[in-house]
CSV table of C-alpha atoms and ligand atoms in Angstrom, one decimal:
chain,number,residue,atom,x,y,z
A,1,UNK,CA,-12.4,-2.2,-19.4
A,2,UNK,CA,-12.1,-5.5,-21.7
A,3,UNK,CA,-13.6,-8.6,-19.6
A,4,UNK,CA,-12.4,-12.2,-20.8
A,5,UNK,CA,-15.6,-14.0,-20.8
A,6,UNK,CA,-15.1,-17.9,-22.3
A,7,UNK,CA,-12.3,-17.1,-24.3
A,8,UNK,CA,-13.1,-13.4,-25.9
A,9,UNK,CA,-12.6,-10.2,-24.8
A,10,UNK,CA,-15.8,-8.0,-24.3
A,11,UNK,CA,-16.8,-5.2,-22.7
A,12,UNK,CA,-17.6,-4.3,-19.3
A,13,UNK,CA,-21.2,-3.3,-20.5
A,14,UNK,CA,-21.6,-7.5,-22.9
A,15,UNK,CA,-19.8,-9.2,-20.4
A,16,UNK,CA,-23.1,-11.1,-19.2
A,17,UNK,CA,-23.8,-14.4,-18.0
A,18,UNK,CA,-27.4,-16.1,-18.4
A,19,UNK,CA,-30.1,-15.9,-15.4
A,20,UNK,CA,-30.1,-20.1,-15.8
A,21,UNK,CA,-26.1,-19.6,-14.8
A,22,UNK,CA,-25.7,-22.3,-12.2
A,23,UNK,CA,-23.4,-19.9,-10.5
A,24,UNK,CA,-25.9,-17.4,-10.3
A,25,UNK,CA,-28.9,-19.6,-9.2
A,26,UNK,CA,-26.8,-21.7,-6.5
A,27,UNK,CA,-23.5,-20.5,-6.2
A,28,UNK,CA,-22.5,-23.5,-8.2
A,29,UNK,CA,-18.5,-22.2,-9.3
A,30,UNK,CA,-15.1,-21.4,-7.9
A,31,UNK,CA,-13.6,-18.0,-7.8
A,32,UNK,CA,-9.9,-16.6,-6.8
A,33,UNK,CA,-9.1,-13.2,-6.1
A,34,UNK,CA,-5.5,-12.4,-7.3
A,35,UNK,CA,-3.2,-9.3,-7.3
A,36,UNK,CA,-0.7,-8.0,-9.6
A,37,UNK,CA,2.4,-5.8,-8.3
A,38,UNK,CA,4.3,-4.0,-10.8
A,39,UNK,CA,3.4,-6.5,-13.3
A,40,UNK,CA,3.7,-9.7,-11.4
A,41,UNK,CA,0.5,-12.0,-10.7
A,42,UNK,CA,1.6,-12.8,-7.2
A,43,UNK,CA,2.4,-16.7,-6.8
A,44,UNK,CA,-0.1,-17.2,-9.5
A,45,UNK,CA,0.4,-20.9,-9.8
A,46,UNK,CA,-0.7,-21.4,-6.5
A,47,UNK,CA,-3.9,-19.6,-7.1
A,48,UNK,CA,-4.8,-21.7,-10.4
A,49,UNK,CA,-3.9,-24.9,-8.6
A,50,UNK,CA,-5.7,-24.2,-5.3
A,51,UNK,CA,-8.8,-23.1,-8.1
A,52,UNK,CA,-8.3,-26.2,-9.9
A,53,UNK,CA,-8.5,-28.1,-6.4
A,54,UNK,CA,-12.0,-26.7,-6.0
A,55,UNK,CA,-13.1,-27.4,-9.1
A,56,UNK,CA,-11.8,-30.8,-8.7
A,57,UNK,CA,-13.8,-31.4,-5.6
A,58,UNK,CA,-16.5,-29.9,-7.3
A,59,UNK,CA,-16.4,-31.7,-10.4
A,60,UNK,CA,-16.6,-28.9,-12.3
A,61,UNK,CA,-14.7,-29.6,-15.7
A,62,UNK,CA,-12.7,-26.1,-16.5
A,63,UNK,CA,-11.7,-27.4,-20.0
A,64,UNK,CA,-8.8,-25.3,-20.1
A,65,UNK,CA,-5.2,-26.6,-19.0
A,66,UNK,CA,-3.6,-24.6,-16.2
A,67,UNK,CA,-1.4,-23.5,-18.3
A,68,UNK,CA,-3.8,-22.5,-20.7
A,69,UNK,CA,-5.5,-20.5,-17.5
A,70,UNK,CA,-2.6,-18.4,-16.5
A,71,UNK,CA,-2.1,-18.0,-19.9
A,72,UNK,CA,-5.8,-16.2,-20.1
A,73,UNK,CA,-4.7,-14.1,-16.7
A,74,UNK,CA,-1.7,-12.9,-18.3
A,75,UNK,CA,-3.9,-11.5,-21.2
A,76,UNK,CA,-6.5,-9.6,-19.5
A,77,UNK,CA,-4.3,-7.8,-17.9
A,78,UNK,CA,-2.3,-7.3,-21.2
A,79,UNK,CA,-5.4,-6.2,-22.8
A,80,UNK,CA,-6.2,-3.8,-19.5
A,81,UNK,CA,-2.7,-2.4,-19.8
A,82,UNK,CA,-2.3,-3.0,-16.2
A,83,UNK,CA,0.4,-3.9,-14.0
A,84,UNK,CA,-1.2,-3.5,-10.0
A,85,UNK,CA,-4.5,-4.9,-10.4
A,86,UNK,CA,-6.7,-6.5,-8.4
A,87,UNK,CA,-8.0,-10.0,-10.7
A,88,UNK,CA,-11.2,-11.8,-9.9
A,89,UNK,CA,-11.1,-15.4,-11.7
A,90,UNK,CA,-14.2,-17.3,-11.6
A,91,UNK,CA,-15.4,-19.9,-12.8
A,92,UNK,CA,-19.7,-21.3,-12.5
A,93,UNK,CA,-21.1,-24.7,-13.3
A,94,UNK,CA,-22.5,-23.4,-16.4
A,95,UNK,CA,-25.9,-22.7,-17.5
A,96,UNK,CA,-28.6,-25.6,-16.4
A,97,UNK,CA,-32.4,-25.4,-16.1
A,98,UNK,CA,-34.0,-24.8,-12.6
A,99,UNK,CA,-33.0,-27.9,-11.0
A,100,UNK,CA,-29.8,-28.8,-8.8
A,101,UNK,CA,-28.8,-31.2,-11.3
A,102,UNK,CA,-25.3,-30.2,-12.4
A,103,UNK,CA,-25.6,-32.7,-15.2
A,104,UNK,CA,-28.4,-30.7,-16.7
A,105,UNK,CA,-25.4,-27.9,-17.1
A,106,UNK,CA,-23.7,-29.8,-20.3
A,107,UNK,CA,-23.2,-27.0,-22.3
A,108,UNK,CA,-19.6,-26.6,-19.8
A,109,UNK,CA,-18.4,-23.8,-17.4
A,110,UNK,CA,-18.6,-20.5,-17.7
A,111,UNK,CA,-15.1,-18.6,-17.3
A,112,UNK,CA,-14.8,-14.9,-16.5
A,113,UNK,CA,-11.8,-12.7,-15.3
A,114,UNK,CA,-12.2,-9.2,-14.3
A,115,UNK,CA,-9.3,-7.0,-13.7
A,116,UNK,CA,-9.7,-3.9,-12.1
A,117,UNK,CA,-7.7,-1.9,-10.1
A,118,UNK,CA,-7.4,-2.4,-6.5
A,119,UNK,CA,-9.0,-0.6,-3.5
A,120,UNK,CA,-7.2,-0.2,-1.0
A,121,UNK,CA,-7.6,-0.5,2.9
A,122,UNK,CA,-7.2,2.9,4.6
A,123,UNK,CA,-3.5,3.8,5.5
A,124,UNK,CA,-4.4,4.5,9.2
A,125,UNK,CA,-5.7,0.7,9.2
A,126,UNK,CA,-2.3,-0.4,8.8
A,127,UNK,CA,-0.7,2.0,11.2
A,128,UNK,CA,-3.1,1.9,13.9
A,129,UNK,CA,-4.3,-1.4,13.3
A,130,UNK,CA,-7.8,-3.3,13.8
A,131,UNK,CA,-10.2,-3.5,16.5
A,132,UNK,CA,-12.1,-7.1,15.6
A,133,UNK,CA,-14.8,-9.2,17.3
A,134,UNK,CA,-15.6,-12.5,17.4
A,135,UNK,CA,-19.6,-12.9,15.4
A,136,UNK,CA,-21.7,-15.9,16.3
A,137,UNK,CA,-22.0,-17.6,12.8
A,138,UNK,CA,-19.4,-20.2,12.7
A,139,UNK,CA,-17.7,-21.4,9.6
A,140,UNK,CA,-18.7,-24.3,7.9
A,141,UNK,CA,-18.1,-27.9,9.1
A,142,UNK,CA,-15.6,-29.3,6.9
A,143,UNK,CA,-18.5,-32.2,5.4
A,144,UNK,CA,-20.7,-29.4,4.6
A,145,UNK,CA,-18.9,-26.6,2.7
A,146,UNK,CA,-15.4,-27.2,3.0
A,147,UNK,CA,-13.8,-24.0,4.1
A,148,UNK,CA,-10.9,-24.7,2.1
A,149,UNK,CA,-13.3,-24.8,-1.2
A,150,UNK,CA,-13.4,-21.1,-2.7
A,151,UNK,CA,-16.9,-21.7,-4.3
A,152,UNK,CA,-19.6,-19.2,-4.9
A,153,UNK,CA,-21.2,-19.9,-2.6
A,154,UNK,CA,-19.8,-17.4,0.2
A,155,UNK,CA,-23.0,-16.9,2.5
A,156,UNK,CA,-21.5,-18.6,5.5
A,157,UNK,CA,-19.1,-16.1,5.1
A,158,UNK,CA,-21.6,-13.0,4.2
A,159,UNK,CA,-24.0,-13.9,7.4
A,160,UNK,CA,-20.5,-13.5,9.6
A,161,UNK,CA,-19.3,-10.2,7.6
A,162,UNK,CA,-23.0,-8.7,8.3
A,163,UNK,CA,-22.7,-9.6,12.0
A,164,UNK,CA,-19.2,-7.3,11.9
A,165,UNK,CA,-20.6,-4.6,10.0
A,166,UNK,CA,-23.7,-4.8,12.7
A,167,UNK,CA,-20.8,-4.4,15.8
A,168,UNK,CA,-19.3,-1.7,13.2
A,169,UNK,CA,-15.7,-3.7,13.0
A,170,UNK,CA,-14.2,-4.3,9.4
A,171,UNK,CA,-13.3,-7.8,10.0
A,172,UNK,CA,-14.6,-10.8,12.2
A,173,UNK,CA,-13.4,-14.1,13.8
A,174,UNK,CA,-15.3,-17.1,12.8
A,175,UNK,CA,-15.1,-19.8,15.1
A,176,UNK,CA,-15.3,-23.8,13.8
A,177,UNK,CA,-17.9,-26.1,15.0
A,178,UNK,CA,-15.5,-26.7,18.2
A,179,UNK,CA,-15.6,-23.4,19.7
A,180,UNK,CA,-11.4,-22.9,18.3
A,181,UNK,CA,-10.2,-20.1,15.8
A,182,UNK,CA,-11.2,-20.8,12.4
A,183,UNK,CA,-10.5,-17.0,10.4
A,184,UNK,CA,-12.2,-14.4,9.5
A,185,UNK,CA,-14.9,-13.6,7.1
A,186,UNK,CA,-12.2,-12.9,4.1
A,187,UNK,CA,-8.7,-13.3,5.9
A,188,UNK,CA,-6.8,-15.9,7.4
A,189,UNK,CA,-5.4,-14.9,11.7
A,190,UNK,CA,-1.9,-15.1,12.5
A,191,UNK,CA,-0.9,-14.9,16.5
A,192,UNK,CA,2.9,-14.2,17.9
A,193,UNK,CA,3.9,-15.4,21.0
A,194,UNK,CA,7.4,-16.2,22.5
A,195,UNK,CA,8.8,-16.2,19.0
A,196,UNK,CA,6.3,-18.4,17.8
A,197,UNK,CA,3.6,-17.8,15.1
A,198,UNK,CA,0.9,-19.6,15.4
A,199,UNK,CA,-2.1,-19.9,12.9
A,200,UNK,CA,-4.9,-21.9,12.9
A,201,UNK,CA,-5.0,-25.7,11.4
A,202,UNK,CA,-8.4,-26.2,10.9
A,203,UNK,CA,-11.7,-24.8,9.5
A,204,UNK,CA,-10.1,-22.2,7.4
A,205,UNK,CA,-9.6,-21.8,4.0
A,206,UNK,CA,-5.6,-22.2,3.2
A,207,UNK,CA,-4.8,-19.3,2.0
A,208,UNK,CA,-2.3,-18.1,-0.4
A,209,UNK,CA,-0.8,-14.6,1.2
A,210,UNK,CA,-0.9,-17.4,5.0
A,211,UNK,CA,1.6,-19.4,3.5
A,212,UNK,CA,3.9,-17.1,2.1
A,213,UNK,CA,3.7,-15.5,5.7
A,214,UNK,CA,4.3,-18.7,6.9
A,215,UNK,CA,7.6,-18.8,4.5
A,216,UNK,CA,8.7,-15.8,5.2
A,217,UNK,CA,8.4,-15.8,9.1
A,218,UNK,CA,10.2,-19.3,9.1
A,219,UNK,CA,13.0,-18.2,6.4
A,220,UNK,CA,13.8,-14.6,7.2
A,221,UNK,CA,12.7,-13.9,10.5
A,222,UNK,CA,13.6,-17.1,12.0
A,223,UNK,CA,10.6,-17.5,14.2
A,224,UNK,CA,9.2,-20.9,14.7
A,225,UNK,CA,5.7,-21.1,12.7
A,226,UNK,CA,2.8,-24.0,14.3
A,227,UNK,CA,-0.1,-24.5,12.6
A,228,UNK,CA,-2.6,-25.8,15.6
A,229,UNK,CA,-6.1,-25.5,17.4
A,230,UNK,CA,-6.3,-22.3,18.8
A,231,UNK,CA,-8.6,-20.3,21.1
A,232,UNK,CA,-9.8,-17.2,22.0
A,233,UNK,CA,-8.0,-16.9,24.9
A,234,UNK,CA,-4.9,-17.5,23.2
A,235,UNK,CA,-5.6,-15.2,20.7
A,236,UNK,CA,-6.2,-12.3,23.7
A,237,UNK,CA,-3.3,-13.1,25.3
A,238,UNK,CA,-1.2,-13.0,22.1
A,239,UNK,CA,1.7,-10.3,21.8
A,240,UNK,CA,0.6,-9.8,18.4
A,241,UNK,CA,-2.5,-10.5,15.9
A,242,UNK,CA,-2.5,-10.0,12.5
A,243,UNK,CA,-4.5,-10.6,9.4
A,244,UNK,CA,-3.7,-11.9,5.9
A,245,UNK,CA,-5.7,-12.1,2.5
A,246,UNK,CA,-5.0,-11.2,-1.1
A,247,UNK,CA,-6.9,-7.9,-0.8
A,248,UNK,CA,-5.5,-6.8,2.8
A,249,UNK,CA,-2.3,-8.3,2.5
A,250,UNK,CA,-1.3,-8.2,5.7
A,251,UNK,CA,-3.0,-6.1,8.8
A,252,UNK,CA,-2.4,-6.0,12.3
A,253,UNK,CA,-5.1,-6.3,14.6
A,254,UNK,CA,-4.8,-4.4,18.1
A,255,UNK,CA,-8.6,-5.0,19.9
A,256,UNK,CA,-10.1,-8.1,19.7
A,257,UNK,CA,-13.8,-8.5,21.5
A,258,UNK,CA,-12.9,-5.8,23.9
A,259,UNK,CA,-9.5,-6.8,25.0
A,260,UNK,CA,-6.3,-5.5,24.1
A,261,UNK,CA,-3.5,-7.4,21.7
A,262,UNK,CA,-0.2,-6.5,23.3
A,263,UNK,CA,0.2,-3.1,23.9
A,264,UNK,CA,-2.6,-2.0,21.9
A,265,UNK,CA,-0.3,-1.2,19.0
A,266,UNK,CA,0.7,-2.8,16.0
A,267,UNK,CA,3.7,-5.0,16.9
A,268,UNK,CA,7.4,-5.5,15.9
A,269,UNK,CA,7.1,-8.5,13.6
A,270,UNK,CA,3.7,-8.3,12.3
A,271,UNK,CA,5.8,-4.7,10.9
A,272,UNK,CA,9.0,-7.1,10.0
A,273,UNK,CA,6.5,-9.6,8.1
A,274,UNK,CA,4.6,-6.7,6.7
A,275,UNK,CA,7.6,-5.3,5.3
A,276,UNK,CA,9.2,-8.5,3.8
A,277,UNK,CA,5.8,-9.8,2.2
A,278,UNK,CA,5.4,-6.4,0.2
A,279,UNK,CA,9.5,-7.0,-1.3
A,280,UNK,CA,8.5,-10.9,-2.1
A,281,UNK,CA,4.9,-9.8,-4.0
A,282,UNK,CA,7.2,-7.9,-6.8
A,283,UNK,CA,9.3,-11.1,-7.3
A,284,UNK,CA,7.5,-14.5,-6.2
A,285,UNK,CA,4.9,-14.5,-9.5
A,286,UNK,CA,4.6,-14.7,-13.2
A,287,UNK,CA,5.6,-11.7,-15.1
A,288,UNK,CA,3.1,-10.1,-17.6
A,289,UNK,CA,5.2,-7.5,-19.7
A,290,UNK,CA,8.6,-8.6,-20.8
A,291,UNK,CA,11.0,-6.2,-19.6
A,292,UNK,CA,13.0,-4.4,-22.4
A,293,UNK,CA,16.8,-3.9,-21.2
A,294,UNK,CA,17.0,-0.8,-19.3
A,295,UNK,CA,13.3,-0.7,-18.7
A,296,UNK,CA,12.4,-1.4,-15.2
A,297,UNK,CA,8.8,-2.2,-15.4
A,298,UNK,CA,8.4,-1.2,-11.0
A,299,UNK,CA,9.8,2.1,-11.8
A,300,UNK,CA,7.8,2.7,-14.6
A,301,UNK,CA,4.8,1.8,-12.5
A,302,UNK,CA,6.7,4.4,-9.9
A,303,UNK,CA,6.6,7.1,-12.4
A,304,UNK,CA,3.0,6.5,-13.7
A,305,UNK,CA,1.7,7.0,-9.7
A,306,UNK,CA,4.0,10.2,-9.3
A,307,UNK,CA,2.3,11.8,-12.3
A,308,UNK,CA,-1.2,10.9,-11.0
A,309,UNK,CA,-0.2,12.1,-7.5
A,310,UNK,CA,-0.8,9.3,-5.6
A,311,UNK,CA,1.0,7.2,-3.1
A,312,UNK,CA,1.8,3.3,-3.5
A,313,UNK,CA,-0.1,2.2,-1.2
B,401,LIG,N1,-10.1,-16.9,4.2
B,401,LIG,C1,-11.2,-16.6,3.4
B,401,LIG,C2,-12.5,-17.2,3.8
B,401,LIG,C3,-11.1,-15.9,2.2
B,401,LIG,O1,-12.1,-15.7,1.5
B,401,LIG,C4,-8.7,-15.7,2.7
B,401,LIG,C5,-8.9,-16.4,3.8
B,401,LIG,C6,-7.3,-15.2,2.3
B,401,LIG,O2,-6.8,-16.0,1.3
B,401,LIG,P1,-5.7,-15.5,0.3
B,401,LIG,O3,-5.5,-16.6,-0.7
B,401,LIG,O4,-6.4,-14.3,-0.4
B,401,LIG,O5,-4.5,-15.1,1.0
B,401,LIG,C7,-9.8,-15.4,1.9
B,401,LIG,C8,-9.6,-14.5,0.7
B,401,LIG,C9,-12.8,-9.7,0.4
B,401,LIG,C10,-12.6,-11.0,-0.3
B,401,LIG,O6,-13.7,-8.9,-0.2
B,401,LIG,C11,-11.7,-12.0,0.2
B,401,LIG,C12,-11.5,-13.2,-0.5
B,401,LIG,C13,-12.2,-13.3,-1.6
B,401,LIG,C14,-13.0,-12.4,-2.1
B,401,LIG,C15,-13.2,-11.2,-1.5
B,401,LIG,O7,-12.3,-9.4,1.4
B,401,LIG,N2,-10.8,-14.3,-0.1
């Protein structure tokens, strides 16, 4: 495995970062987790603008032009020969001395993307869907950590995800401040009811796989899509629940703190949505390999998986 690591490819075992990292110290740095499909980076422009956002906030100066950054995504997984891959981004303050001071960092970020491949959720979790609860830790308030900031600096998100594991759930709500729906610890919530999906405005991180739901729902399925406040209650009393994130893609939850979602079962257009998400992440991205005529790069990836013995997904 070949890390890029401030413009060089190293390996897995040199690919180090100093202990006066920034990143390390404080959680000082942004991060995005991406996904390749058959050699697409899924709506990869979205992720290095929503990065450069938080860096922006941050006032973290990447030094490298966005272009210049997919550019750098492309490569690794080039270099990885890898066309489904799970990519981790990330970018720290830089290295400082042992003070807060971010000014003390001047000798600039520190940039590292990891490609690896991805592990993946449990079939059955998919079929059968998630039983969830709702963990006291609430999600940041927007003037402290802004949830829609993917910094380091996850631990709001950590104390919730070791309350779930705790209750022996693999996902958990987060409430905001107010007592309404943020997400959960690594996924945004999706609710359908009476044709319409709802998702939470507030308190939550936007993310990328939400709004191509969003898309979808509103351009395929024709269901009406409101972002709002949203309870618990509402979320009980929901026909259907489902999850989305990068890594989970898109999950349907059937129990949430004790109480049945619907019929207990995974419904019809979390399925639908499901469905149509996994035929837009092999088109709706940047392409890494340059497909030859009469070489189709998804069947190639088909073929690989056959020999191995091993299912899609
Ligand atoms: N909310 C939060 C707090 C997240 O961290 C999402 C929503 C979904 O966003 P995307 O853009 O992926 O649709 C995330 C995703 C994990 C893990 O291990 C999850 C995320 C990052 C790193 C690890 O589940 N972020």
């Amino acid at each position: 495995m070949k890390i890029y690591l401030n413009g060089k490819f190293v390996a897995k075992e040199d690919a180090k970062v100093s202990v006066f990292d920034h990143g390390l110290l404080y959680g000082d740095g942004a991060f995005e987790g991406i996904r390749a499909y058959s050699g697409v980076v899924f709506k990869l422009g979205e992720h290095i603008d929503r990065l450069y956002e938080t860096c922006h906030t941050m006032m973290i100066g990447v030094g490298l032009t966005k272009k210049e950054m997919i550019a750098a995504v492309v490569k690794t997984l080039k270099v990885n020969g890898l066309r489904d891959a799970y990519i981790r981004l990330v970018i720290t303050r830089g290295d400082g001395d042992l003070g807060l001071d971010p000014r003390k960092c001047n000798a600039g970020p520190n940039i590292f993307i990891i490609a690896d491949k991805i592990v993946l959720y449990p079939a059955e979790l998919y079929k059968n869907g998630l039983t969830i609860v709702t963990v006291p830790t609430v999600r940041n308030h927007p003037e402290a950590i802004n949830p829609q900031l993917k910094s380091l600096n996850y631990l709001n998100n950590i104390l919730a995800k070791i309350e779930a594991n705790n209750a022996g759930v693999p996902e958990a709500i987060m409430l905001d401040g107010n007592g309404y729906v943020a997400e959960c610890t690594g996924d945004n919530i999706f609710m359908v009811k009476d044709g319409i999906l709802k998702t939470p405005i507030q308190g939550r991180l936007r993310g990328i796989t939400r709004d191509a739901v969003m898309e979808i729902a509103q351009k395929k399925c024709g269901l009406k899509v409101q972002e709002t406040l949203i309870t618990r209650h509402e979320f009980f009393n929901a026909e259907e629940v489902f999850l989305t994130g990068t890594a989970a893609e898109l999950i349907p939850v059937v129990k949430i703190d004790g109480r049945f979602i619907g019929n207990g079962k995974p419904g019809p257009e979390t399925l639908r949505l499901l469905k149509l998400f996994h035929e837009a992440t092999r088109k709706d991205g940047v392409k890494v390999y340059e497909r030859n005529k009469g070489h189709d790069a998804r069947q190639e990836t088909l073929e690989r998986q056959k020999e191995k013995g091993v299912s899609e997904r």
